[in-house]
Coordinates of C-alpha atoms and ligand atoms in Angstrom, one line a residue:
M1135 CA 13.3 35.3 31.9
R1136 CA 10.2 36.9 33.3
N1137 CA 9.7 40.6 32.2
Y1138 CA 9.2 42.9 35.3
L1139 CA 8.9 45.9 33.0
L1140 CA 5.6 47.8 33.1
P1141 CA 4.7 50.1 30.2
D1142 CA 6.0 53.6 30.4
F1143 CA 2.9 54.9 28.6
L1144 CA -0.7 53.9 28.2
V1145 CA -2.7 54.4 25.0
Q1146 CA -6.3 55.3 25.7
V1147 CA -9.0 55.0 23.1
G1148 CA -11.9 57.3 23.8
E1149 CA -15.7 57.0 23.0
G1150 CA -15.2 59.3 19.9
C1151 CA -13.4 56.5 18.0
S1152 CA -14.8 55.9 14.6
A1153 CA -12.8 52.8 14.0
C1154 CA -11.1 54.3 10.9
G1155 CA -7.9 52.5 11.6
R1156 CA -5.7 55.5 10.9
C1157 CA -3.8 55.1 14.2
A1158 CA -2.9 51.5 13.4
R1159 CA -1.6 52.6 10.0
E1160 CA 0.5 55.5 11.5
C1161 CA 2.0 53.5 14.4
S1162 CA 5.5 52.3 13.4
F1163 CA 6.2 50.6 16.8
G1164 CA 3.5 48.0 16.5
V1165 CA 1.6 49.4 19.4
I1166 CA -1.8 49.7 17.8
S1167 CA -3.6 47.1 15.7
M1168 CA -7.3 46.8 14.6
E1169 CA -8.9 43.8 16.3
S1170 CA -12.6 43.1 15.7
G1171 CA -12.9 46.5 14.1
R1172 CA -11.5 48.4 17.2
P1173 CA -8.0 49.7 17.9
V1174 CA -6.3 47.7 20.5
A1175 CA -3.0 48.8 22.0
R1176 CA 0.1 46.9 23.2
H1177 CA 1.1 49.5 25.7
S1178 CA 4.5 48.1 26.5
R1179 CA 5.7 49.0 23.0
C1180 CA 4.6 52.6 23.1
V1181 CA 7.4 55.3 23.1
A1182 CA 4.9 58.2 23.1
C1183 CA 5.9 59.4 19.6
A1184 CA 2.3 60.8 19.4
R1185 CA 2.0 60.1 15.7
C1186 CA -1.4 58.3 16.3
V1187 CA -2.8 61.1 18.5
T1188 CA -1.8 63.7 15.9
F1189 CA -3.4 61.9 13.0
C1190 CA -6.5 60.6 14.8
P1191 CA -9.3 62.4 12.9
T1192 CA -11.7 62.4 15.8
G1193 CA -9.3 63.2 18.7
A1194 CA -10.3 60.0 20.4
L1195 CA -6.7 59.0 21.3
R1196 CA -4.6 59.9 24.4
V1197 CA -1.1 58.7 25.3
V1198 CA -0.6 59.2 29.0
P1199 CA 2.4 58.4 31.3
N1200 CA 1.8 55.2 33.2
Q1201 CA 1.9 56.9 36.5
V1202 CA 0.7 54.0 38.6
A1203 CA 3.4 51.7 37.2
H1204 CA 5.8 52.4 40.0
R1205 CA 5.6 54.4 43.2
H1206 CA 7.0 57.9 42.7
N1207 CA 10.5 58.3 44.0
P1208 CA 12.4 61.5 43.0
Y1209 CA 15.8 59.8 43.7
W1210 CA 15.1 56.4 42.1
S1211 CA 13.2 57.8 39.1
V1212 CA 10.9 55.5 37.0
S1213 CA 13.2 55.8 34.0
L1214 CA 16.3 54.7 36.2
R1215 CA 14.4 51.7 37.5
H1216 CA 13.3 50.7 34.1
D1217 CA 16.8 50.9 32.9
L1218 CA 18.0 48.7 35.8
M1219 CA 15.3 46.1 34.8
R1220 CA 16.3 46.2 31.2
Q1221 CA 19.9 45.6 32.0
A1222 CA 19.0 42.8 34.4
Q1223 CA 17.2 41.2 31.4
T1224 CA 19.8 41.8 28.7
G1225 CA 23.2 42.3 30.4
G1226 CA 23.9 44.8 27.7
M1227 CA 24.6 48.5 27.3
L1228 CA 21.6 50.7 26.9
L1229 CA 21.3 52.7 23.8
A1230 CA 19.3 56.0 23.5
G1231 CA 18.4 58.5 20.7
A1232 CA 17.9 62.2 20.7
G1233 CA 19.6 64.2 23.4
N1234 CA 20.4 64.1 27.2
D1235 CA 17.1 64.5 28.9
L1236 CA 18.3 64.6 32.6
A1237 CA 17.3 67.6 34.6
Y1238 CA 20.6 69.3 34.8
Q1239 CA 20.2 73.1 35.3
S1240 CA 19.6 74.8 32.0
I1241 CA 21.8 77.9 32.1
W1242 CA 20.0 79.5 29.2
D1243 CA 17.0 79.8 31.4
H1244 CA 18.9 81.7 34.1
L1245 CA 20.2 84.3 31.7
L1246 CA 18.2 87.4 30.8
L1247 CA 18.8 90.1 28.2
D1248 CA 19.2 93.8 28.7
A1249 CA 16.9 96.2 26.9
S1250 CA 17.3 99.9 25.9
Q1251 CA 15.5 102.6 28.0
V1252 CA 15.7 106.4 27.8
T1253 CA 19.4 107.2 27.3
N1254 CA 20.2 104.5 24.8
P1255 CA 17.2 104.4 22.5
S1256 CA 16.0 101.2 21.0
I1257 CA 15.8 100.7 17.2
D1258 CA 12.7 99.8 15.3
P1259 CA 13.8 96.9 13.1
L1260 CA 10.8 97.5 10.7
R1261 CA 12.1 101.0 9.9
E1262 CA 15.8 100.9 10.3
P1263 CA 18.3 98.5 8.6
M1264 CA 19.3 95.7 10.9
E1265 CA 22.4 93.6 9.8
V1266 CA 22.3 89.9 10.7
V1267 CA 24.5 88.7 7.9
T1268 CA 27.5 86.7 9.3
F1269 CA 30.6 85.5 7.6
L1270 CA 32.0 82.1 8.2
G1271 CA 35.7 82.0 8.0
A1272 CA 38.9 83.2 9.7
K1273 CA 39.3 87.0 10.0
P1274 CA 42.4 89.0 10.2
S1275 CA 43.1 90.9 13.3
A1276 CA 43.5 94.1 11.3
L1277 CA 42.9 95.1 7.6
Q1278 CA 45.8 96.6 5.7
V1279 CA 44.8 98.6 2.6
E1280 CA 46.9 100.1 -0.1
A1281 CA 46.2 102.8 -2.6
R1282 CA 45.6 102.0 -6.2
P1283 CA 47.1 104.2 -8.9
E1284 CA 43.6 105.5 -9.8
G1285 CA 43.2 106.7 -6.1
T1286 CA 40.9 103.9 -4.9
L1287 CA 41.8 101.6 -2.0
R1288 CA 42.2 97.9 -2.0
L1289 CA 43.1 95.2 0.5
A1290 CA 46.9 94.7 0.7
H1291 CA 46.4 91.0 1.6
P1292 CA 43.5 88.8 0.4
L1293 CA 41.1 87.7 3.0
P1294 CA 40.9 84.0 4.0
P1295 CA 38.0 82.3 2.3
Q1296 CA 34.6 83.5 3.7
I1297 CA 31.1 82.2 3.3
R1298 CA 28.3 84.7 3.6
L1299 CA 25.4 83.5 5.8
E1300 CA 22.3 85.6 5.6
V1301 CA 21.4 84.6 9.1
P1302 CA 23.7 83.3 11.9
I1303 CA 21.9 80.1 12.0
L1304 CA 23.3 76.8 10.4
L1305 CA 21.6 73.5 10.2
G1306 CA 23.8 71.1 12.3
A1307 CA 25.4 67.9 11.3
M1308 CA 23.1 64.9 10.8
S1309 CA 24.5 62.1 8.9
L1310 CA 23.0 60.0 6.1
G1311 CA 22.3 56.9 8.2
A1312 CA 21.2 58.8 11.3
V1313 CA 18.6 60.4 9.1
N1314 CA 17.4 59.5 5.7
L1315 CA 18.0 60.9 2.2
N1316 CA 14.6 62.6 2.3
V1317 CA 15.6 64.6 5.4
H1318 CA 19.0 65.6 3.7
R1319 CA 17.0 66.8 0.7
I1320 CA 14.9 68.9 3.0
L1321 CA 17.8 70.4 5.0
A1322 CA 19.8 71.1 1.8
R1323 CA 17.0 73.0 0.1
A1324 CA 15.9 74.8 3.3
A1325 CA 19.5 76.0 3.7
Q1326 CA 19.8 77.1 0.1
E1327 CA 16.5 79.0 0.3
T1328 CA 17.4 80.8 3.5
G1329 CA 20.9 81.7 2.5
T1330 CA 22.7 79.5 5.1
L1331 CA 24.5 76.2 5.3
W1332 CA 23.5 72.7 6.2
N1333 CA 25.9 70.0 7.3
C1334 CA 25.7 66.5 5.7
G1335 CA 27.4 64.9 8.8
E1336 CA 29.9 62.1 8.7
G1337 CA 28.2 59.8 6.3
G1338 CA 29.0 61.4 3.0
L1339 CA 27.0 63.4 0.6
H1340 CA 24.6 61.7 -1.7
E1341 CA 25.3 62.4 -5.4
E1342 CA 21.8 63.7 -5.9
L1343 CA 22.7 66.5 -3.5
Y1344 CA 25.8 67.7 -5.2
E1345 CA 23.9 70.5 -6.7
F1346 CA 23.5 71.9 -3.2
G1347 CA 27.2 72.0 -2.7
P1348 CA 27.4 75.7 -2.3
S1349 CA 25.1 75.4 0.7
T1350 CA 26.8 72.4 2.2
V1351 CA 29.3 71.8 4.9
V1352 CA 30.8 68.3 4.5
Q1353 CA 32.4 66.5 7.3
V1354 CA 35.6 64.5 7.5
A1355 CA 35.3 62.2 10.6
S1356 CA 37.2 59.3 12.1
G1357 CA 35.6 56.8 9.7
R1358 CA 36.3 58.9 6.7
F1359 CA 33.0 57.8 5.2
G1360 CA 32.3 59.1 1.7
V1361 CA 35.4 61.3 1.7
H1362 CA 36.8 61.7 -1.9
P1363 CA 38.0 64.5 -4.1
R1364 CA 34.6 65.3 -5.6
Y1365 CA 33.1 65.4 -2.1
L1366 CA 35.5 68.0 -0.9
E1367 CA 35.3 69.9 -4.2
R1368 CA 31.5 70.2 -4.1
A1369 CA 31.3 71.6 -0.5
A1370 CA 31.2 75.2 0.6
A1371 CA 33.2 74.4 3.7
V1372 CA 34.7 71.2 5.3
E1373 CA 34.4 70.4 8.9
I1374 CA 36.8 67.9 10.7
K1375 CA 34.7 66.1 13.3
M1376 CA 36.8 65.5 16.4
G1377 CA 33.9 65.1 18.8
Q1378 CA 30.2 65.3 19.2
G1379 CA 28.4 66.8 22.3
A1380 CA 25.9 63.9 22.6
K1381 CA 28.7 61.3 22.8
P1382 CA 32.0 62.8 23.5
G1383 CA 35.0 60.5 23.4
I1384 CA 33.4 57.7 21.6
G1385 CA 32.8 56.8 17.9
G1386 CA 29.6 55.7 16.3
H1387 CA 28.0 52.5 15.1
L1388 CA 25.5 52.3 12.3
P1389 CA 24.2 48.8 12.3
G1390 CA 24.4 46.9 9.1
E1391 CA 20.6 46.6 8.6
K1392 CA 20.5 50.4 8.2
V1393 CA 23.2 50.4 5.6
T1394 CA 21.0 50.4 2.5
A1395 CA 22.3 50.5 -1.0
E1396 CA 22.0 54.3 -1.0
I1397 CA 23.9 54.7 2.2
A1398 CA 26.6 52.1 1.2
A1399 CA 27.3 53.9 -2.0
T1400 CA 27.4 57.3 -0.3
R1401 CA 29.6 56.1 2.5
M1402 CA 31.7 53.9 0.2
I1403 CA 31.2 50.8 2.2
P1404 CA 29.6 47.4 1.4
E1405 CA 25.8 47.2 1.6
G1406 CA 24.6 45.7 4.9
A1407 CA 28.0 46.1 6.6
D1408 CA 28.2 47.7 10.0
A1409 CA 29.5 51.3 9.6
L1410 CA 31.9 51.8 12.6
S1411 CA 33.4 55.3 13.3
P1412 CA 36.4 54.8 15.5
A1413 CA 36.5 56.8 18.7
P1414 CA 39.7 58.6 17.7
H1415 CA 41.0 59.6 14.3
H1416 CA 43.7 57.0 13.9
D1417 CA 46.1 59.6 12.5
I1418 CA 45.4 62.3 15.2
Y1419 CA 47.0 62.1 18.6
S1420 CA 48.2 65.7 18.9
I1421 CA 47.5 69.2 17.8
E1422 CA 50.3 68.8 15.3
D1423 CA 48.5 65.8 13.9
L1424 CA 45.3 67.8 13.7
A1425 CA 47.2 70.7 11.9
Q1426 CA 48.4 68.1 9.3
L1427 CA 44.8 67.1 8.6
V1428 CA 43.6 70.7 8.4
G1429 CA 46.5 71.5 6.1
A1430 CA 45.9 68.4 4.0
V1431 CA 42.2 69.3 3.5
K1432 CA 43.0 72.9 2.7
Q1433 CA 45.5 71.7 0.1
A1434 CA 43.0 69.3 -1.3
T1435 CA 40.5 72.2 -1.7
G1436 CA 42.9 74.6 -3.1
F1437 CA 42.9 76.9 0.0
A1438 CA 39.6 78.1 -1.4
K1439 CA 37.1 77.2 1.3
P1440 CA 36.9 77.4 5.1
V1441 CA 38.1 74.3 7.0
G1442 CA 36.7 74.0 10.5
V1443 CA 37.0 71.6 13.4
K1444 CA 34.1 70.3 15.5
I1445 CA 34.8 69.5 19.2
A1446 CA 32.6 68.3 22.0
A1447 CA 32.2 70.5 25.0
V1448 CA 34.4 68.7 27.6
H1449 CA 36.4 69.9 30.6
H1450 CA 39.3 71.3 28.8
V1451 CA 37.3 72.6 25.8
A1452 CA 39.0 76.1 25.9
A1453 CA 42.5 74.6 25.5
I1454 CA 41.3 72.2 22.8
A1455 CA 39.6 75.0 20.9
S1456 CA 42.8 77.1 21.2
G1457 CA 44.7 74.2 19.8
A1458 CA 42.3 73.8 17.0
V1459 CA 42.7 77.5 16.0
R1460 CA 46.5 77.1 16.1
A1461 CA 46.1 74.0 14.0
G1462 CA 44.6 76.3 11.3
A1463 CA 40.8 75.9 11.8
D1464 CA 38.9 78.7 10.1
F1465 CA 35.9 77.9 12.2
V1466 CA 35.4 75.9 15.4
T1467 CA 32.1 74.2 16.3
V1468 CA 31.6 73.7 20.0
D1469 CA 29.0 71.1 20.6
G1470 CA 27.3 71.0 24.0
F1471 CA 26.2 68.0 26.1
R1472 CA 22.5 68.6 25.2
G1473 CA 23.3 67.8 21.5
G1474 CA 21.2 65.2 19.8
T1475 CA 22.2 61.8 18.3
G1476 CA 20.8 59.0 16.3
A1477 CA 22.1 56.6 18.8
A1478 CA 24.5 56.7 21.7
P1479 CA 25.1 54.6 24.9
K1480 CA 22.7 56.2 27.4
V1481 CA 25.5 56.4 30.0
V1482 CA 27.6 58.5 27.7
R1483 CA 24.7 60.7 26.4
N1484 CA 23.4 61.4 29.9
H1485 CA 26.7 61.8 31.9
M1486 CA 29.6 63.1 29.7
G1487 CA 30.4 66.5 28.5
I1488 CA 29.6 70.0 29.9
P1489 CA 26.9 72.6 29.2
L1490 CA 27.4 74.6 26.0
E1491 CA 26.9 78.0 27.8
L1492 CA 29.9 77.4 30.0
A1493 CA 32.0 75.9 27.3
L1494 CA 31.2 78.8 24.9
A1495 CA 32.1 81.4 27.5
A1496 CA 35.3 79.6 28.4
V1497 CA 36.4 79.2 24.7
D1498 CA 35.6 82.9 23.8
D1499 CA 37.6 84.0 26.9
R1500 CA 40.6 81.8 26.1
L1501 CA 40.7 82.8 22.5
R1502 CA 40.5 86.5 23.4
E1503 CA 43.2 86.2 26.1
E1504 CA 45.5 84.6 23.5
G1505 CA 44.6 87.2 20.9
I1506 CA 43.4 84.8 18.4
R1507 CA 39.6 85.2 18.7
N1508 CA 39.4 87.0 15.5
E1509 CA 41.2 84.3 13.6
V1510 CA 38.2 81.9 13.9
T1511 CA 34.5 81.8 13.5
L1512 CA 32.9 80.3 16.6
V1513 CA 29.8 78.2 16.0
A1514 CA 27.7 77.0 19.1
S1515 CA 25.7 73.9 18.9
G1516 CA 24.1 71.3 21.1
G1517 CA 20.7 72.0 22.5
I1518 CA 19.9 75.5 21.0
R1519 CA 16.1 75.4 21.4
S1520 CA 14.9 78.9 20.5
S1521 CA 15.9 82.3 19.2
G1522 CA 16.3 83.2 22.9
D1523 CA 19.0 80.6 23.4
M1524 CA 20.5 81.8 20.1
V1525 CA 20.8 85.4 21.2
K1526 CA 22.3 84.4 24.5
A1527 CA 24.8 82.2 22.7
L1528 CA 25.8 85.1 20.5
A1529 CA 26.2 87.3 23.5
L1530 CA 28.3 84.7 25.2
G1531 CA 30.7 84.7 22.3
A1532 CA 29.4 82.7 19.4
D1533 CA 29.3 84.1 15.8
A1534 CA 26.6 81.7 14.8
V1535 CA 24.6 78.8 16.1
A1536 CA 23.9 75.4 14.6
V1537 CA 20.6 73.6 15.2
G1538 CA 19.8 70.0 14.7
T1539 CA 17.1 68.8 17.1
A1540 CA 15.1 72.1 16.7
A1541 CA 15.1 71.5 13.0
L1542 CA 13.8 67.9 13.5
V1543 CA 11.1 69.2 15.9
S1544 CA 10.1 71.6 13.2
L1545 CA 9.6 68.5 11.0
G1546 CA 7.4 66.7 13.6
C1547 CA 9.9 65.0 15.9
T1548 CA 8.3 64.6 19.4
L1549 CA 11.5 63.8 21.1
C1550 CA 10.4 60.2 21.9
Q1551 CA 14.0 59.2 22.0
A1552 CA 13.5 56.1 19.9
C1553 CA 15.8 57.2 17.0
H1554 CA 18.1 54.2 17.7
T1555 CA 15.4 51.8 16.9
G1556 CA 15.2 52.9 13.3
R1557 CA 11.4 53.0 13.5
C1558 CA 10.9 56.8 13.7
A1559 CA 7.2 57.3 13.1
W1560 CA 7.8 60.8 11.7
G1561 CA 10.0 59.5 9.0
L1562 CA 13.2 61.2 10.2
T1563 CA 15.7 58.8 11.9
T1564 CA 14.6 55.8 9.9
Q1565 CA 15.8 54.2 6.6
D1566 CA 12.4 52.4 6.1
P1567 CA 11.3 53.9 2.7
K1568 CA 7.6 53.8 3.7
L1569 CA 8.4 55.7 6.9
A1570 CA 10.9 58.1 5.2
A1571 CA 8.1 59.0 2.6
R1572 CA 6.1 60.5 5.4
Q1573 CA 8.3 63.6 5.1
D1574 CA 6.9 65.7 2.3
L1575 CA 9.7 67.5 0.6
E1576 CA 8.0 70.7 -0.2
E1577 CA 6.3 71.0 3.2
G1578 CA 9.6 70.0 5.1
V1579 CA 11.5 72.7 3.3
E1580 CA 8.8 75.2 4.2
R1581 CA 8.8 74.2 7.8
V1582 CA 12.6 74.3 8.3
G1583 CA 12.8 77.5 6.3
N1584 CA 10.1 79.1 8.3
L1585 CA 11.9 78.2 11.5
I1586 CA 15.1 80.0 10.3
R1587 CA 13.1 83.0 9.1
A1588 CA 11.2 83.2 12.3
W1589 CA 14.3 83.1 14.4
A1590 CA 16.0 85.7 12.1
T1591 CA 13.0 88.0 12.6
E1592 CA 13.1 87.5 16.4
L1593 CA 16.8 88.2 16.3
R1594 CA 16.3 91.6 14.6
E1595 CA 13.5 92.4 17.1
V1596 CA 15.9 91.6 20.0
L1597 CA 18.8 93.6 18.5
G1598 CA 16.4 96.5 18.1
A1599 CA 15.3 96.3 21.7
L1600 CA 19.0 96.2 22.7
G1601 CA 19.6 99.4 20.6
I1602 CA 22.1 97.8 18.3
N1603 CA 21.8 97.4 14.6
A1604 CA 24.2 94.7 13.7
V1605 CA 24.6 91.2 15.1
E1606 CA 28.3 91.7 15.0
S1607 CA 27.9 94.2 17.9
L1608 CA 26.1 91.5 20.0
R1609 CA 28.9 88.9 19.7
G1610 CA 30.6 88.3 23.0
N1611 CA 28.8 91.4 24.5
R1612 CA 28.1 89.7 27.8
E1613 CA 27.5 93.1 29.3
R1614 CA 24.0 92.8 27.8
L1615 CA 23.4 89.6 29.8
R1616 CA 22.4 89.3 33.5
A1617 CA 21.9 86.2 35.5
V1618 CA 19.3 85.0 38.0
G1619 CA 19.8 82.0 40.4
L1620 CA 23.4 81.1 39.4
D1621 CA 26.1 80.7 41.9
A1622 CA 29.2 82.9 42.0
E1623 CA 31.5 80.3 40.4
T1624 CA 29.2 79.8 37.4
L1625 CA 28.9 83.6 37.0
A1626 CA 32.6 83.8 37.0
V1627 CA 32.9 81.3 34.2
L1628 CA 30.2 82.9 32.2
G1629 CA 31.6 86.4 32.7
V1630 CA 28.1 87.6 33.4
Q1631 CA 26.9 89.7 36.4
A1632 CA 23.9 88.9 38.6
A1633 CA 20.7 90.7 37.7
G1634 CA 20.5 93.9 39.7
R1635 CA 24.2 94.6 39.3
E1636 CA 25.1 97.8 37.4
Ligands
LIG1494 S1 -7.3 57.0 14.5 FE1 -8.7 57.7 16.1 S2 -10.7 57.3 15.2 FE2 -9.3 56.1 14.0 S3 -9.3 54.0 14.9 FE3 -7.6 55.2 15.8 S4 -8.5 56.1 17.7 FE4 -10.2 55.4 16.3
LIG1495 S1 13.7 61.7 15.4 FE1 11.9 60.3 15.4 S2 12.5 58.6 16.8 FE2 13.9 60.3 17.1 S3 13.1 61.4 18.9 FE3 12.3 62.4 17.0 S4 10.3 61.4 16.7 FE4 11.4 60.1 18.1

């Protein structure tokens, strides 16, 4: 069949080219090759990962959108027309990586934070203590204390298991298979060094990383990949994955060619076999079923560690979160529709789920109305891009945020959305050992660690400007938010007033 597709991008080689061949070596998509001593580009293969541009020593390369490929039409976008052509050629479902890139309104960008002035003085975070420590785990609504014979006080009832996070920022779930072991090594060490947690995702935990157990959240997902007693034993916390923001309502598919010996051993499946995560957990069709699994995991871990539930932000997210809390979840992760993925059907990634901002506010409201908000730690994930988004998420009701895509970007990801091809030029979402080796462990740990430290510093700065000295006081404090350019219905869901209102 004739190919009507024109390239999305054009690779331009400028006059400064010294013919060193670096771009050809860096390109993992077979775009650039050296022919007669000069780089030659097959434009149609280019995904604009920008690896070649970054590493060209003379700055001679440019990757530009192929603007003349198709006449501009804001309704029939170029990407939409290309998808139609691809489907006409293949008759198949389109896959995509990374996160939803459609231009839905970003509510974060319509929210603004308050600041102290005159009567409510701000606090200088460099001079005053500023508490950003957060505890992951269920909290009692009230503490009961009793007197000891020697006159001191002690808690009348032990607290449910808690994990101390030095910052309210977790590293979100990315499975071994979606990313490679090198990336897991980086995330595990970065979490350990910054006093937070990383999440190994649904593909199991490689034995080599067991030493990072105290910094690790392990997942139990519908495929039960890699779930065994030692896995649960090693973890700091266990997360039952019911849904994922990037692909709510569907399972996952790791093609056999990505199931290397390492991944096969970790997932406990045969090498080279497709790893299929079913859409539902085949033993969960009700909140009571979920409660059974939460209870089973708690029992298996001796009631010694928090057990959480991850849900995708969908229409009835507040009721689902409430059910998860009543099922015994110590933490609930709400994953918004901007969350990333290694691979998802494009139609699901782009059109299913709801924005995290609205889901978060709705969940926080519902749990407060039902008087169970304190019984759970609420983690917000799915498209948190900056410390600004993080602070707004906390003010909307989250105890902590989890970041995935932002961490990958700190490691070089350029959001080229080609994760599903397995050819990630930055060595992230690939199992090719040569590509994976592009991630230097020490540098990666420093990059992700720096990101967390930078956001924590910015959080302290913002808390100071708000005149509060503990992140606890920001949680659900929507009074410190105002909105610009949002309609009345959205404001009502957010529980936020329009800017200018007292
Ligand atoms: S990396 Fe830059 S200088 Fe080297 S061959 Fe490619 S375009 Fe030329
Ligand atoms: S992880 Fe790699 S393939 Fe995926 S969007 Fe980022 S750079 Fe592209």
